[in-house]
Coordinates of C-alpha atoms in Angstrom, one line a residue:
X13 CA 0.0 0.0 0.0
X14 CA 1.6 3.2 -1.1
X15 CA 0.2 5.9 1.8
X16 CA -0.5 9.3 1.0
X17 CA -3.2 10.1 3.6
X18 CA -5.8 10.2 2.6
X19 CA -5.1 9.1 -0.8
X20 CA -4.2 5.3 -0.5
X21 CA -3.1 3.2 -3.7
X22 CA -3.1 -0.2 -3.4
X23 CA -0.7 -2.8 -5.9
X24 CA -2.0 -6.7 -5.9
X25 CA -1.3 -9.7 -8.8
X26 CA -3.3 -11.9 -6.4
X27 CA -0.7 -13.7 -5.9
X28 CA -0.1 -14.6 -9.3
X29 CA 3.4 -12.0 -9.8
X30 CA 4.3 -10.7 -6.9
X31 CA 7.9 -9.1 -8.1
X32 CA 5.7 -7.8 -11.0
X33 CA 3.3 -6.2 -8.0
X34 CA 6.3 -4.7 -5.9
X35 CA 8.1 -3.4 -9.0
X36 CA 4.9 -2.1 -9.9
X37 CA 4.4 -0.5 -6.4
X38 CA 8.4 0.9 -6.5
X39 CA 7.7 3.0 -9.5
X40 CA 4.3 4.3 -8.7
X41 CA 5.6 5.2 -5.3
X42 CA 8.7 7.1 -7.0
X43 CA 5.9 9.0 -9.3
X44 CA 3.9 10.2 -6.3
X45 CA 5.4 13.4 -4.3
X46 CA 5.4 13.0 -0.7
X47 CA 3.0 16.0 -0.3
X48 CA -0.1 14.5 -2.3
X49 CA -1.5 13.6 1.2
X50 CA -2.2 17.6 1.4
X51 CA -3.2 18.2 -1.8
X52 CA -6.3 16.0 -1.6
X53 CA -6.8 17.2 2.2
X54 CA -6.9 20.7 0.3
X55 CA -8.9 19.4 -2.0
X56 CA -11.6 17.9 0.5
X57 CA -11.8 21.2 2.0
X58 CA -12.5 22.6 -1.3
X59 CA -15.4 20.4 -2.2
X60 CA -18.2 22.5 -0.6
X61 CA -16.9 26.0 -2.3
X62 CA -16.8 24.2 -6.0
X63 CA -20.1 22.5 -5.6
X64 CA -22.0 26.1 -4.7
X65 CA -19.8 27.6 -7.5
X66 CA -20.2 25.0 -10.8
X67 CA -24.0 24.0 -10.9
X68 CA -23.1 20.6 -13.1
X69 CA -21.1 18.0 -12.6
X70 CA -19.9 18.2 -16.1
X71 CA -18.8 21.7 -14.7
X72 CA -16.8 20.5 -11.4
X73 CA -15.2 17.7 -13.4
X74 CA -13.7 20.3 -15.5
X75 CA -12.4 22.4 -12.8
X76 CA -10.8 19.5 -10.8
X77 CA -9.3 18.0 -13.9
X78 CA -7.7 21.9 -14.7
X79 CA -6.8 21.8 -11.2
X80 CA -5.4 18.6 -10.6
X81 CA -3.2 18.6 -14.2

């Protein structure tokens, strides 16, 4: 489990490659910064503000997926 609190990303073969799983896990936990963990807390504390402000959810996709890129 690669933590990033509370963003959690989990790696599993089920059993079937586990080096294939770990190596998998090594690289995704190289990709993700350290600091993630406060972007989505940020981003939960945003929620409320961007729901009263974009009245579709066409419109808040948008503006998470500008925000987030």
């Amino acid at each position: 489990i690669i933590d990033r609190s509370p963003l959690m990303v989990a790696v599993s073969s089920g059993g079937t490659s586990p080096v294939l799983a770990r190596l998998l896990r090594e690289k995704l936990e190289s990709l993700l910064p350290l600091h993630l963990g406060q972007v989505a807390k940020y981003a939960g504390q945003l929620r409320g503000r961007v729901k009263q402000q974009f009245a579709t959810m066409g419109e808040r996709r948008r503006f998470w997926e500008k925000l987030f890129v």
